[in-house]
CSV table of C-alpha atoms and ligand atoms in Angstrom, one decimal:
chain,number,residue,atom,x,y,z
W,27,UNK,CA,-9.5,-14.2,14.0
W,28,UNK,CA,-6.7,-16.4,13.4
W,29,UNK,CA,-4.6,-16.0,10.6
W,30,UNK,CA,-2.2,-18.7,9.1
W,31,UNK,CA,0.7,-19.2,6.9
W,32,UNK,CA,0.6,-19.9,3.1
W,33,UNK,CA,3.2,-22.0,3.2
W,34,UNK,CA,2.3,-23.4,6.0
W,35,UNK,CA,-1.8,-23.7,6.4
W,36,UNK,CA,-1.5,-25.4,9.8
W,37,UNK,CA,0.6,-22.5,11.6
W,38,UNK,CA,-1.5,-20.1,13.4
W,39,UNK,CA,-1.1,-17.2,15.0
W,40,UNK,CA,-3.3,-14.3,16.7
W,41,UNK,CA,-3.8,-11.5,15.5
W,42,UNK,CA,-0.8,-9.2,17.7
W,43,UNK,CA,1.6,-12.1,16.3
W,44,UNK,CA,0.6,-11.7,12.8
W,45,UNK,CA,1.0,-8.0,13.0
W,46,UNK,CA,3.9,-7.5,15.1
W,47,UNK,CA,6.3,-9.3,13.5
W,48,UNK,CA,5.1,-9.5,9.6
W,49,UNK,CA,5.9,-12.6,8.3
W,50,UNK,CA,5.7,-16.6,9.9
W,51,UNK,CA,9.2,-18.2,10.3
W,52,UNK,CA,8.7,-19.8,7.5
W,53,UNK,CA,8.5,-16.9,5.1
W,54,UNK,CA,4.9,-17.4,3.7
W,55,UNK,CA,2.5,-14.3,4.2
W,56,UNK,CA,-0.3,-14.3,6.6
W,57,UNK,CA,-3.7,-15.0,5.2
W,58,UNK,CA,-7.1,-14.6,7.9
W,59,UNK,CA,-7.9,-18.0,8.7
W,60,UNK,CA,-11.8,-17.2,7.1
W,61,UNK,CA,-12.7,-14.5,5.0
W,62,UNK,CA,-16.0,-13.3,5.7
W,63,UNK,CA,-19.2,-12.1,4.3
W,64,UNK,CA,-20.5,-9.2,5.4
W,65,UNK,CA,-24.3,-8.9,6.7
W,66,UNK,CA,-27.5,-8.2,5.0
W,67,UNK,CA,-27.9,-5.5,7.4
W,68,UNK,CA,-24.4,-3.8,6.0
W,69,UNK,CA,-25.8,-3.9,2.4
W,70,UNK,CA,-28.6,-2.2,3.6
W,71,UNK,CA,-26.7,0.8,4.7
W,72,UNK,CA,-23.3,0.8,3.0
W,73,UNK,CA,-24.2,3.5,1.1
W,74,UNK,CA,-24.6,5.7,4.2
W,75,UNK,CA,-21.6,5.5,6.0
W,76,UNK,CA,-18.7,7.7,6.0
W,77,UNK,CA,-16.0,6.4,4.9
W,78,UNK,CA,-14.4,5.9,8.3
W,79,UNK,CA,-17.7,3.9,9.2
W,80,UNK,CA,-18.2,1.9,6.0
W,81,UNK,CA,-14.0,1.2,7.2
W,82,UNK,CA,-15.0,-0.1,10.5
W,83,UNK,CA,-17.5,-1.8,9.3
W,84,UNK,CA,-15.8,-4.1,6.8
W,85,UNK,CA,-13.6,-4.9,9.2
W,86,UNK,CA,-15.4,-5.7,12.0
W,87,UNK,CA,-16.3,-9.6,11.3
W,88,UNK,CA,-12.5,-9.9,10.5
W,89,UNK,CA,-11.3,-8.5,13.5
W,90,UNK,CA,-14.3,-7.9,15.9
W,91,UNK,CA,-13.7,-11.1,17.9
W,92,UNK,CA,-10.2,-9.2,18.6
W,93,UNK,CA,-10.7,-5.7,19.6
W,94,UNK,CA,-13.7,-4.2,20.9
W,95,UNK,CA,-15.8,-2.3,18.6
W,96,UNK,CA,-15.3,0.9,20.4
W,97,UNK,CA,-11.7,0.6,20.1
W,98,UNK,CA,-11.8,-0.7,16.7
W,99,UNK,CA,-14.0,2.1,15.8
W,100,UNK,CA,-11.1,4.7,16.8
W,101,UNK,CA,-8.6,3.1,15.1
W,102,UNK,CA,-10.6,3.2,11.9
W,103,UNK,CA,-11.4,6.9,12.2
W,104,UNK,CA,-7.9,8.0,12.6
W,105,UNK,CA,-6.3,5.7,10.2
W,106,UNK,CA,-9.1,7.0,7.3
W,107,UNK,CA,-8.8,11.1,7.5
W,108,UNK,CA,-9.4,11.4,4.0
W,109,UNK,CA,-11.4,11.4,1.2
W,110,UNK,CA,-10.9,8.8,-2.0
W,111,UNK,CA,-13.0,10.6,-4.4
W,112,UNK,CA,-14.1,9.0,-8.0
W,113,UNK,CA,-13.4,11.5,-10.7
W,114,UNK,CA,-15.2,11.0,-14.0
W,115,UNK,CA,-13.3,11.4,-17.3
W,116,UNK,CA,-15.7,9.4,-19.4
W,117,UNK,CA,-18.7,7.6,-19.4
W,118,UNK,CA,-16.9,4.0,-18.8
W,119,UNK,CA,-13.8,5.7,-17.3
W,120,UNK,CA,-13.6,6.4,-14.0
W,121,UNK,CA,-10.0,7.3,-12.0
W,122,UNK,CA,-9.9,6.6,-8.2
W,123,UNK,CA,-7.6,8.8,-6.8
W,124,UNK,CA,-6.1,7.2,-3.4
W,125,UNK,CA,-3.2,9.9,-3.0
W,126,UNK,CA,-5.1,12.4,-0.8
W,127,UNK,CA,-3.5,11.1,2.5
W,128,UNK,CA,-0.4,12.8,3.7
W,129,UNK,CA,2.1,11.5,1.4
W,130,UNK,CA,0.2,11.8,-1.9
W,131,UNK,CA,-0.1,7.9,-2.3
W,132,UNK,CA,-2.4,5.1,-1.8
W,133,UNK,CA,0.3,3.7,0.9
W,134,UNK,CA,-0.9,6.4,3.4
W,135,UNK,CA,-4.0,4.1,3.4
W,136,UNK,CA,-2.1,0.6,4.8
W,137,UNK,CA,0.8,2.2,6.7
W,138,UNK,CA,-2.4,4.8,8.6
W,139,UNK,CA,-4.0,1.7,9.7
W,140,UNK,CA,-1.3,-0.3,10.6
W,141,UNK,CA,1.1,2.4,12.6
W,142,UNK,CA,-2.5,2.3,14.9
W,143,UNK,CA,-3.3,-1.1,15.2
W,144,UNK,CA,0.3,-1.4,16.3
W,145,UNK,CA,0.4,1.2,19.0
W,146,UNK,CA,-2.7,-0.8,20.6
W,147,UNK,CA,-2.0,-4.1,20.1
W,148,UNK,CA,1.5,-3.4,21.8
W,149,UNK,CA,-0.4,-0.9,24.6
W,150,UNK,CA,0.6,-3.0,28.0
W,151,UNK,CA,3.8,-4.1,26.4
W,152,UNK,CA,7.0,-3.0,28.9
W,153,UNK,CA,8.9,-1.2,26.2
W,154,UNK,CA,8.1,0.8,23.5
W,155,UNK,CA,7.7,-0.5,20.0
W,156,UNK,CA,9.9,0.3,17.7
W,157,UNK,CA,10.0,0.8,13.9
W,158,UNK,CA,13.1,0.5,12.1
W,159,UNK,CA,13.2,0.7,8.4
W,160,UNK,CA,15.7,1.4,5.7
W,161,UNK,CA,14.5,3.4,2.9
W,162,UNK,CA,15.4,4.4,-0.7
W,163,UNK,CA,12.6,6.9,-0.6
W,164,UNK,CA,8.6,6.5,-0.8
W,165,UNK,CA,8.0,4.0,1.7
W,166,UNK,CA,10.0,5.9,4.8
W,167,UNK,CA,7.8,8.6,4.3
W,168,UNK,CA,4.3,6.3,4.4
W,169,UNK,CA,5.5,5.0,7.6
W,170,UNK,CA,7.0,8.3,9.3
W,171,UNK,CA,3.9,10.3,8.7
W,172,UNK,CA,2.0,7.0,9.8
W,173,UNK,CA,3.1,6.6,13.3
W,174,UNK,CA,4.2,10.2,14.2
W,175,UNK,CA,2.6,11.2,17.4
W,176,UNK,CA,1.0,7.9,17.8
W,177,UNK,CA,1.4,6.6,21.3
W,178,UNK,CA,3.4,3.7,22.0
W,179,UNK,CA,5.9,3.6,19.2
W,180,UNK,CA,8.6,5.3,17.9
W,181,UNK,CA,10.5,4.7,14.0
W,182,UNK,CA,14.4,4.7,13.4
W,183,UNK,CA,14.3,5.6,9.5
W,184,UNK,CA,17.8,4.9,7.7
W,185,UNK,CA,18.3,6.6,4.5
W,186,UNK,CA,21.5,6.8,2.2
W,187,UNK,CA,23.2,10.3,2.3
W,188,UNK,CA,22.7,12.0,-1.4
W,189,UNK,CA,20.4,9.6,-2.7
W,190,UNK,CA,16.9,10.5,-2.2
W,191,UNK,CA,15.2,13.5,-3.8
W,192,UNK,CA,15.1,16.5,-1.5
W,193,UNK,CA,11.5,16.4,-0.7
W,194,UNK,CA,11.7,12.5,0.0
W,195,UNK,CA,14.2,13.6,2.7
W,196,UNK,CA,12.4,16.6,4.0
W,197,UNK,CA,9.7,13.9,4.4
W,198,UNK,CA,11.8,11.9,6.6
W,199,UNK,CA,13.6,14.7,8.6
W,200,UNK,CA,11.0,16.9,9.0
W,201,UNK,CA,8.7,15.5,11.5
W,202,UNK,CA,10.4,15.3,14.9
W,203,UNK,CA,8.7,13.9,18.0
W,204,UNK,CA,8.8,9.9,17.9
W,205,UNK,CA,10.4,10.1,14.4
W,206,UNK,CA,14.5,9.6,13.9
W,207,UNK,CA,16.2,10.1,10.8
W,208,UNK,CA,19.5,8.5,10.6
W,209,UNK,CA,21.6,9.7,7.1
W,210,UNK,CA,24.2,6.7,6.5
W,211,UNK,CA,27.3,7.8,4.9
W,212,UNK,CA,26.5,5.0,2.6
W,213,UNK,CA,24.4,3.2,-0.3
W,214,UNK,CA,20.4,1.8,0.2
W,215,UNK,CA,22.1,-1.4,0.6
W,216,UNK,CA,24.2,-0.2,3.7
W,217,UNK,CA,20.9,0.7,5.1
W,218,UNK,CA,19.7,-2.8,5.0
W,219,UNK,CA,22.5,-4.5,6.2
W,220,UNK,CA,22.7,-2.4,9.3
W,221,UNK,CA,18.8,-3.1,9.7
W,222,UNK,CA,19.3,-6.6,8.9
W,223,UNK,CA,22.4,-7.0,11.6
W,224,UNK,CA,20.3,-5.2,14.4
W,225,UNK,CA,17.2,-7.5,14.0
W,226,UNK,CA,20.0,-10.2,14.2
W,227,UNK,CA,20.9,-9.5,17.5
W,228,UNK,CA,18.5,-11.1,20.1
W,229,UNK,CA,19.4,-8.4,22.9
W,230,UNK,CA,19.1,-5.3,21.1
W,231,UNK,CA,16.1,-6.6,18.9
W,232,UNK,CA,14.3,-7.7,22.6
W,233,UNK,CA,15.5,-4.5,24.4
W,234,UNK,CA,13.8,-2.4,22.0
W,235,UNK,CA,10.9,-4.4,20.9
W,236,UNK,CA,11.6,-3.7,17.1
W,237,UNK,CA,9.8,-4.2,14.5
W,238,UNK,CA,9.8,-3.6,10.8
W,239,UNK,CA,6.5,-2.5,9.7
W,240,UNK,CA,7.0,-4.3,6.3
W,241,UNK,CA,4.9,-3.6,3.4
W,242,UNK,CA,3.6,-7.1,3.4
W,243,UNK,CA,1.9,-6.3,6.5
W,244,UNK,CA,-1.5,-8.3,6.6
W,245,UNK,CA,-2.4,-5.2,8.9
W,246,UNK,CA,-1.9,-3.1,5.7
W,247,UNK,CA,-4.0,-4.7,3.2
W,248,UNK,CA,-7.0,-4.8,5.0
W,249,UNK,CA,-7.7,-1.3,5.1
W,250,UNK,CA,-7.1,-0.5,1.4
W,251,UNK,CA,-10.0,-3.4,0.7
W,252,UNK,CA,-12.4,-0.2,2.2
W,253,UNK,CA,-12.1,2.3,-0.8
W,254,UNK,CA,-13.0,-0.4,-3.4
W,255,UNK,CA,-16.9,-0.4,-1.7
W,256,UNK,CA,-16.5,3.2,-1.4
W,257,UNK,CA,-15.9,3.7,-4.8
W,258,UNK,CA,-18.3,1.3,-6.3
W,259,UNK,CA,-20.9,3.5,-3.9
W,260,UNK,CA,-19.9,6.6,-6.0
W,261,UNK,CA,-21.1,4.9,-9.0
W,262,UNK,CA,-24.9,4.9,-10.1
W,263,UNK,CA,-26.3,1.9,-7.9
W,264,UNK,CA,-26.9,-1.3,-9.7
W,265,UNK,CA,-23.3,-0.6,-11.9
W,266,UNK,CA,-21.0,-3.5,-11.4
W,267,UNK,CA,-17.3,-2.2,-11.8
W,268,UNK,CA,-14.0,-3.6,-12.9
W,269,UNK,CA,-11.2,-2.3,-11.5
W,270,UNK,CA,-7.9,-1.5,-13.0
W,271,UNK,CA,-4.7,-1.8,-10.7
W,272,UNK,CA,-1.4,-0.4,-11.2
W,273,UNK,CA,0.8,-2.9,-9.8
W,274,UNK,CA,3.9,-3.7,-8.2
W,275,UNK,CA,4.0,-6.1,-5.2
W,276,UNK,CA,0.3,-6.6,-6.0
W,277,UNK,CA,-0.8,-5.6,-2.4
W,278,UNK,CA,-3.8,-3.1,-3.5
W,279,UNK,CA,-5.2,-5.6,-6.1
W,280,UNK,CA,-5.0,-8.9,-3.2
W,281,UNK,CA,-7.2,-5.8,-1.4
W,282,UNK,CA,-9.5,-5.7,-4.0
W,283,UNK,CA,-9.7,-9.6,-4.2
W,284,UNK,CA,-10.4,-9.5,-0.5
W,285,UNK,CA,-13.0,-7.0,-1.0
W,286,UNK,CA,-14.6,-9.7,-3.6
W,287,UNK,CA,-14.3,-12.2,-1.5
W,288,UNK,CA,-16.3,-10.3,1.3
W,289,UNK,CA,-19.2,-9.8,-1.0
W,290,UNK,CA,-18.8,-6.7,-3.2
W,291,UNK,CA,-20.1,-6.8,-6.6
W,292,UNK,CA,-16.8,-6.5,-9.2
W,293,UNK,CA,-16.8,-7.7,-12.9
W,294,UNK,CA,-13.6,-8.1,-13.4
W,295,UNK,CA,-9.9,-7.0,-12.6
W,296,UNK,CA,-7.6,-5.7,-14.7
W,297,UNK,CA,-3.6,-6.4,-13.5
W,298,UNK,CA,-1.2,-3.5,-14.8
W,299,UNK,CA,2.3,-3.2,-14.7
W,300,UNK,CA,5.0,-1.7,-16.6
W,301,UNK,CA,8.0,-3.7,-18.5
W,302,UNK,CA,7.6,-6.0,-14.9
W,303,UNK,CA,5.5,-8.1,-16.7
W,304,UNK,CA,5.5,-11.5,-14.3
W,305,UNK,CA,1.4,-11.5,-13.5
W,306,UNK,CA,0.4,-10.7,-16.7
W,307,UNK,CA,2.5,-13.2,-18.6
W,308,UNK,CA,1.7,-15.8,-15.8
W,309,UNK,CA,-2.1,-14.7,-16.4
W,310,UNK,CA,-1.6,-15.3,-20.5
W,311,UNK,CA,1.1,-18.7,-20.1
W,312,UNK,CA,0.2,-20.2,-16.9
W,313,UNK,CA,3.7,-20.6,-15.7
W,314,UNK,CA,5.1,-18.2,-12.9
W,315,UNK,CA,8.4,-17.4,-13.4
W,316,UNK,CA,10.0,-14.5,-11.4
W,317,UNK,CA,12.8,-12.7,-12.5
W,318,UNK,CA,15.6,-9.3,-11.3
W,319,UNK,CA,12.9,-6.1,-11.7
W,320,UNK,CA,13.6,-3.7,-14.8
W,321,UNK,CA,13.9,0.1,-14.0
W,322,UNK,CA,11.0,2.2,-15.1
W,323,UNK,CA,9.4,5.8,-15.2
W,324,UNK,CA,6.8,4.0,-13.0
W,325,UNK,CA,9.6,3.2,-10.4
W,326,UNK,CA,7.1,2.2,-7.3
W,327,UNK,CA,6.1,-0.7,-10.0
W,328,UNK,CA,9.7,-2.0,-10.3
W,329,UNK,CA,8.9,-5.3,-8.6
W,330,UNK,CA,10.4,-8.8,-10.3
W,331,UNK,CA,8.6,-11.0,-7.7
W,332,UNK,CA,6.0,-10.2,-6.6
W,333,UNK,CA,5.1,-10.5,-3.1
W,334,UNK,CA,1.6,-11.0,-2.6
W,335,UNK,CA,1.1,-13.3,-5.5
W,336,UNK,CA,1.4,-16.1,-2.4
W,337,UNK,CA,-1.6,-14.6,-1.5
W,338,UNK,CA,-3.5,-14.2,-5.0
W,339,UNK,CA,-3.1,-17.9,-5.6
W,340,UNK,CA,-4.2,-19.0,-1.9
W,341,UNK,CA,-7.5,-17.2,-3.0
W,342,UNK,CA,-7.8,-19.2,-6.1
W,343,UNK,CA,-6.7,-22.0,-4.2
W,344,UNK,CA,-3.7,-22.2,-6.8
W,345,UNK,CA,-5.8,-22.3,-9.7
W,346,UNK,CA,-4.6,-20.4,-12.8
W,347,UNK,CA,-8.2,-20.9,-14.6
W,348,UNK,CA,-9.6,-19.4,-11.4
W,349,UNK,CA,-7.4,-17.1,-11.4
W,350,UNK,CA,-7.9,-16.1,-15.0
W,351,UNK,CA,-11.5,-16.0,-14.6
W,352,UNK,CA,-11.0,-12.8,-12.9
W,353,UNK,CA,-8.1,-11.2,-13.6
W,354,UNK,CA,-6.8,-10.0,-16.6
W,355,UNK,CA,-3.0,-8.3,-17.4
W,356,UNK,CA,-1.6,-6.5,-19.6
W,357,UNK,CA,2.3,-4.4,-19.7
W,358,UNK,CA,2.8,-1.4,-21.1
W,359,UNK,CA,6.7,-0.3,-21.9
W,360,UNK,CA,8.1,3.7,-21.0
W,361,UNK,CA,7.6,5.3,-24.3
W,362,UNK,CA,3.8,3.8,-24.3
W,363,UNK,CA,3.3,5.3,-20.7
W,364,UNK,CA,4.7,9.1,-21.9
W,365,UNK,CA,2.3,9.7,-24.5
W,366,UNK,CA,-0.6,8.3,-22.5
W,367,UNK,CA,0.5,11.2,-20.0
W,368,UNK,CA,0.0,13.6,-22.5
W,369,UNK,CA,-2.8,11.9,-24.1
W,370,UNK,CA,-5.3,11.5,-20.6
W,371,UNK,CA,-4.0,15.5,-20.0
W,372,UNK,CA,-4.9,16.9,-23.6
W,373,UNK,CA,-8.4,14.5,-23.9
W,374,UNK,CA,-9.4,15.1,-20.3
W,375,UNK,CA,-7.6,18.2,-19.0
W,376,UNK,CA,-7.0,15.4,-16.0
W,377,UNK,CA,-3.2,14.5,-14.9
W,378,UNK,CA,-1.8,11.4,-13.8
W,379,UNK,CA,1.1,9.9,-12.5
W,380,UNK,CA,2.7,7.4,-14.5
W,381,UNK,CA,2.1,4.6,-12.5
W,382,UNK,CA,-2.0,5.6,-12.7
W,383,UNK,CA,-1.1,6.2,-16.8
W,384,UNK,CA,-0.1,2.6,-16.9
W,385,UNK,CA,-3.7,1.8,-15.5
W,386,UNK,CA,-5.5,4.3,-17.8
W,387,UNK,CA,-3.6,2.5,-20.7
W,388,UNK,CA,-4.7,-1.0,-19.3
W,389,UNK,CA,-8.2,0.5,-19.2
W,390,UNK,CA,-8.3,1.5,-22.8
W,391,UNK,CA,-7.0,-1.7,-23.8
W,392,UNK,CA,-9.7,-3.8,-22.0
W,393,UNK,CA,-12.6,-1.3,-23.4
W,394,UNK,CA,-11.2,-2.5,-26.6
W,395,UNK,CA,-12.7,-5.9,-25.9
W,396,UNK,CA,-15.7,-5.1,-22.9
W,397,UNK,CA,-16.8,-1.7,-24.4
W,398,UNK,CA,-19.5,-1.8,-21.9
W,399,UNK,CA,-17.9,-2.3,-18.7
W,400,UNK,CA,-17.5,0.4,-16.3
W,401,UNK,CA,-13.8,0.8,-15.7
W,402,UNK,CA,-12.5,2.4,-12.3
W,403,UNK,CA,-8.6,3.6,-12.9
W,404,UNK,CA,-6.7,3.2,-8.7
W,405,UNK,CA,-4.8,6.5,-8.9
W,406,UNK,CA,-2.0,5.6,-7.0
W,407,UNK,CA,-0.2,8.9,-6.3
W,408,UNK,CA,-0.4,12.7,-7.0
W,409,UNK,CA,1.5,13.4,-10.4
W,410,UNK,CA,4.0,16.0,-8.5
W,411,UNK,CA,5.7,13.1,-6.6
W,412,UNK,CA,7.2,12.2,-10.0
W,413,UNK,CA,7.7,16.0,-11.2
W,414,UNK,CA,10.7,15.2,-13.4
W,415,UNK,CA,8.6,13.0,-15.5
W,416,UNK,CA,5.1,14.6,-15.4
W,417,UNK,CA,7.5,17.8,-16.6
W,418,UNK,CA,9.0,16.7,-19.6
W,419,UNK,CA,5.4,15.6,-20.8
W,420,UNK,CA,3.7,18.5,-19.6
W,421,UNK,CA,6.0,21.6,-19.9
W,422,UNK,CA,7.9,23.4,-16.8
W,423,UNK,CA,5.4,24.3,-14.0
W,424,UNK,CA,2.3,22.5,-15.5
W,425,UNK,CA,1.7,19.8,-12.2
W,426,UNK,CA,0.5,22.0,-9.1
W,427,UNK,CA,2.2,20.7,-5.8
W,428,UNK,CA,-0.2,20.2,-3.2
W,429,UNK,CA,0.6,22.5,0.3
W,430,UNK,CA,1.5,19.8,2.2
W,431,UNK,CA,4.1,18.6,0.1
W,432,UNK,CA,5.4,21.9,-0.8
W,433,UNK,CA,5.7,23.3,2.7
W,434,UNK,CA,7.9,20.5,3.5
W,435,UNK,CA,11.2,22.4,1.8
W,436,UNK,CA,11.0,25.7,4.1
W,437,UNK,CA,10.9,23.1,7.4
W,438,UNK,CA,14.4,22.9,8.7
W,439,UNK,CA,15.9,19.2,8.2
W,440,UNK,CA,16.7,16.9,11.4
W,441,UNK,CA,19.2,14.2,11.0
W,442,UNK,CA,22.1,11.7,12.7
W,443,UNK,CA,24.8,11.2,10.2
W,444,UNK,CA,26.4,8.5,10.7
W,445,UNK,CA,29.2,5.7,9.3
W,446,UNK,CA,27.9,2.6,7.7
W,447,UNK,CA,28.5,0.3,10.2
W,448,UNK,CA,26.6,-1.9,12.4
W,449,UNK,CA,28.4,-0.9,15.5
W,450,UNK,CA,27.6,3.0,15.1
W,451,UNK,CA,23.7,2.2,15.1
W,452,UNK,CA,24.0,0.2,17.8
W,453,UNK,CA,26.0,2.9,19.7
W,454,UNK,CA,23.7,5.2,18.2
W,455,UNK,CA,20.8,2.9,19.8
W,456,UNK,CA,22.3,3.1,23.2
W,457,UNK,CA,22.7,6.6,23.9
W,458,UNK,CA,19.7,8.3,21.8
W,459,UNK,CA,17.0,6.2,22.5
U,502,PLP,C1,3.5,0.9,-4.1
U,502,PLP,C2,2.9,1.6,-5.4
U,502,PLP,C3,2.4,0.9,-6.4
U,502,PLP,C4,2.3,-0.6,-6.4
U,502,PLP,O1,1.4,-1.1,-5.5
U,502,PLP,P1,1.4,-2.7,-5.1
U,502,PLP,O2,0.4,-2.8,-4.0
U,502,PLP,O3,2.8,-3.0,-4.7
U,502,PLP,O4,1.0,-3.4,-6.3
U,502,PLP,C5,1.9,1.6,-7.5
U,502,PLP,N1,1.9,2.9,-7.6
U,502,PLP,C6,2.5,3.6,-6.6
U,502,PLP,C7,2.5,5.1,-6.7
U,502,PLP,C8,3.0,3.0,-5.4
U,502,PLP,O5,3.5,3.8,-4.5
């Protein structure tokens, strides 16, 4: 499979190209050059699968032609460790809960699959392939559980010094092995710059074979396509969902697109975001206009521009009726969000994060209209990653912290400090790697 650029439908590249580095020259997104359908002989058995198979076997007519099945297989199976279970709150609402990976969130899902698809694409390379990210928080951790231990690669995490939470940073330091945590003496946007300046520089970028694992990976979508068919298969067979997205850079509901696009049966969409309101008001208006993001409970949703919206409109072939067809939005401010915390806790003893209470209000709202539809909720992280909030809803030591999270603050912390400068990573670079 090919994949080509959306702002440029005549560049292609192969799949290693596409994944490697990210994004064309020309900053469009990669897009697979066909989507396909999958087989009569899949419908007969999706049911079946495990979830790793049902996995390997979506993906297999999109990138069959690249790997071979046995080694595709693998990748699949270790990517996909864990469930994504449909819970039941009601008879038309349904939550999907996608944060039972290692990092509590649905990202664990895209970065999973992609940290392995990397370390084989780049297997015979000469040097090792390296990840280096700057991070503010949720995303370092995705990536440094994603590729720790896998062969091949190795991630340089920079974080600013005081300014993530203490688990976020136990998350990052923890792990050891192929993982390095560099604390800059500076702000998120010192992390950047010093990111920014070593991709910059040919020699270093070359010598080390970087890479930046960014979230609009088309590496990462594809896998989180999979647990749309595996939660329609937990339904009663013959129900035709409609899912209900929390959304910020609109990566999981292009996933769910994709999965309609390959053939599963979906009613409808439902787009939800908090005060970041661009889809939904493009969805009501027809005109796209981008703007800074707004801060929110529902931080992980904080997005002004949306990234994959590139690819939402290449699917709909830039058509906001086609578009429309499909997907519908709505935004739901703070205050709204809080007391549909308390509200989904009290009605159905169930908790949710206030990104997935932004999709359980969207849900509500569109039963309002479509009282019959079955609507499926995308959890999108466990409530005790946002323990501040899900506190002052809930009362002092109501959210339970999974083990896995809560082990992380006995481990002992492993870090480089170091200045904010260019020059001290790439001295850093020199001698520690
Ligand atoms: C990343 C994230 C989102 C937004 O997902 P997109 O694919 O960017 O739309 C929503 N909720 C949580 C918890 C996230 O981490």
């Amino acid at each position: 499979m090919d994949f080509y650029s959306t702002k440029t439908p005549t560049y292609k590249v192969d799949l290693k190209e596409a994944v490697i580095r990210s994004l064309p020259p020309d900053n469009g997104l990669y897009m697979p050059e066909t989507i396909p359908t999958l087989s009569d002989e899949f419908w007969a058995n999706w049911r079946d699968y495990s979830f790793a198979e049902l996995g390997f076997q979506i993906v297999k007519p999109l990138l069959g032609d690249d790997i071979p099945e046995d080694d595709l297989r693998a990748i699949v199976e270790d990517a996909i460790n864990f469930d994504a279970p449909v819970v039941t709150l009601s008879d038309k609402l349904h939550i999907l809960e996608l944060f039972q990976g290692p990092t509590l969130a649905f990202k664990d899902f895209g970065a999973r699959f992609m940290a392995r698809l990397m370390g084989y694409l780049t297997r015979d390379d000469e040097s090792m392939l390296t990840v280096l990210v700057a991070t503010s928080g949720d995303t370092g951790g995705a990536v440094a559980s994603a590729f720790h231990k896998v062969p091949g690669t190795r991630v340089v995490i920079l974080y600013p010094k005081g300014k993530v939470s203490a688990l976020q940073e136990k998350q990052l330091t923890t792990l050891g092995d192929n993982i390095h945590a560099l604390e800059i003496d500076g702000t998120f946007d010192d992390c950047q710059r010093m990111v920014k300046a070593a991709f910059l520089n040919r020699e270093l970028s070359e010598k080390l074979n970087l890479t930046s694992a960014n979230s609009i990976n088309i590496s990462r979508l594809i896998p989180q396509s999979f647990y749309y068919f595996h939660a329609a298969r937990q339904l009663p067979e013959g129900v035709e969902p409609t899912f209900v997205v929390p959304s910020g850079n609109f990566g999981n509901l292009t996933a769910g697109l994709l999965a309609q696009e390959m053939g599963l049966k979906i009613k409808h969409f439902v787009a939800a975001t908090n005060a970041n309101d661009v889809v939904p008001s493009y969805l009501k208006s027809g005109e796209y206009i981008t703007r800074p993001s707004t801060a929110t409970i529902s931080n992980a949703m904080d997005v002004g521009a949306p990234s994959n919206f590139a690819r939402m409109n290449e699917i709909y072939s830039g058509s906001w009726e086609g578009m429309r067809a499909r997907i519908e939005g709505y935004a739901f401010d703070d205050d709204t969000t809080r007391v549909a915390i308390k509200r989904t806790a009290d009605n159905y003893n169930y908790q949710v994060c206030p990104h997935t209470a932004v999709g359980v209000l969207a849900a509500e709202a569109w039963s309002e209209t479509h009282s019959d539809d079955v609507n499926v909720v995308l959890a999108t992280a466990h409530p005790s990653k946002f323990l501040p909030t899900m506190e002052e809803e809930l009362g002092t030591d109501s959210v339970e912290i999974p083990e896995r999270l809560a082990c992380l603050a006995d481990l002992p912390k492993e870090a480089t400090l170091l200045p904010p400068d260019e020059q001290a990573l790439q001295d850093w670079v020199a001698t520690a790697l």
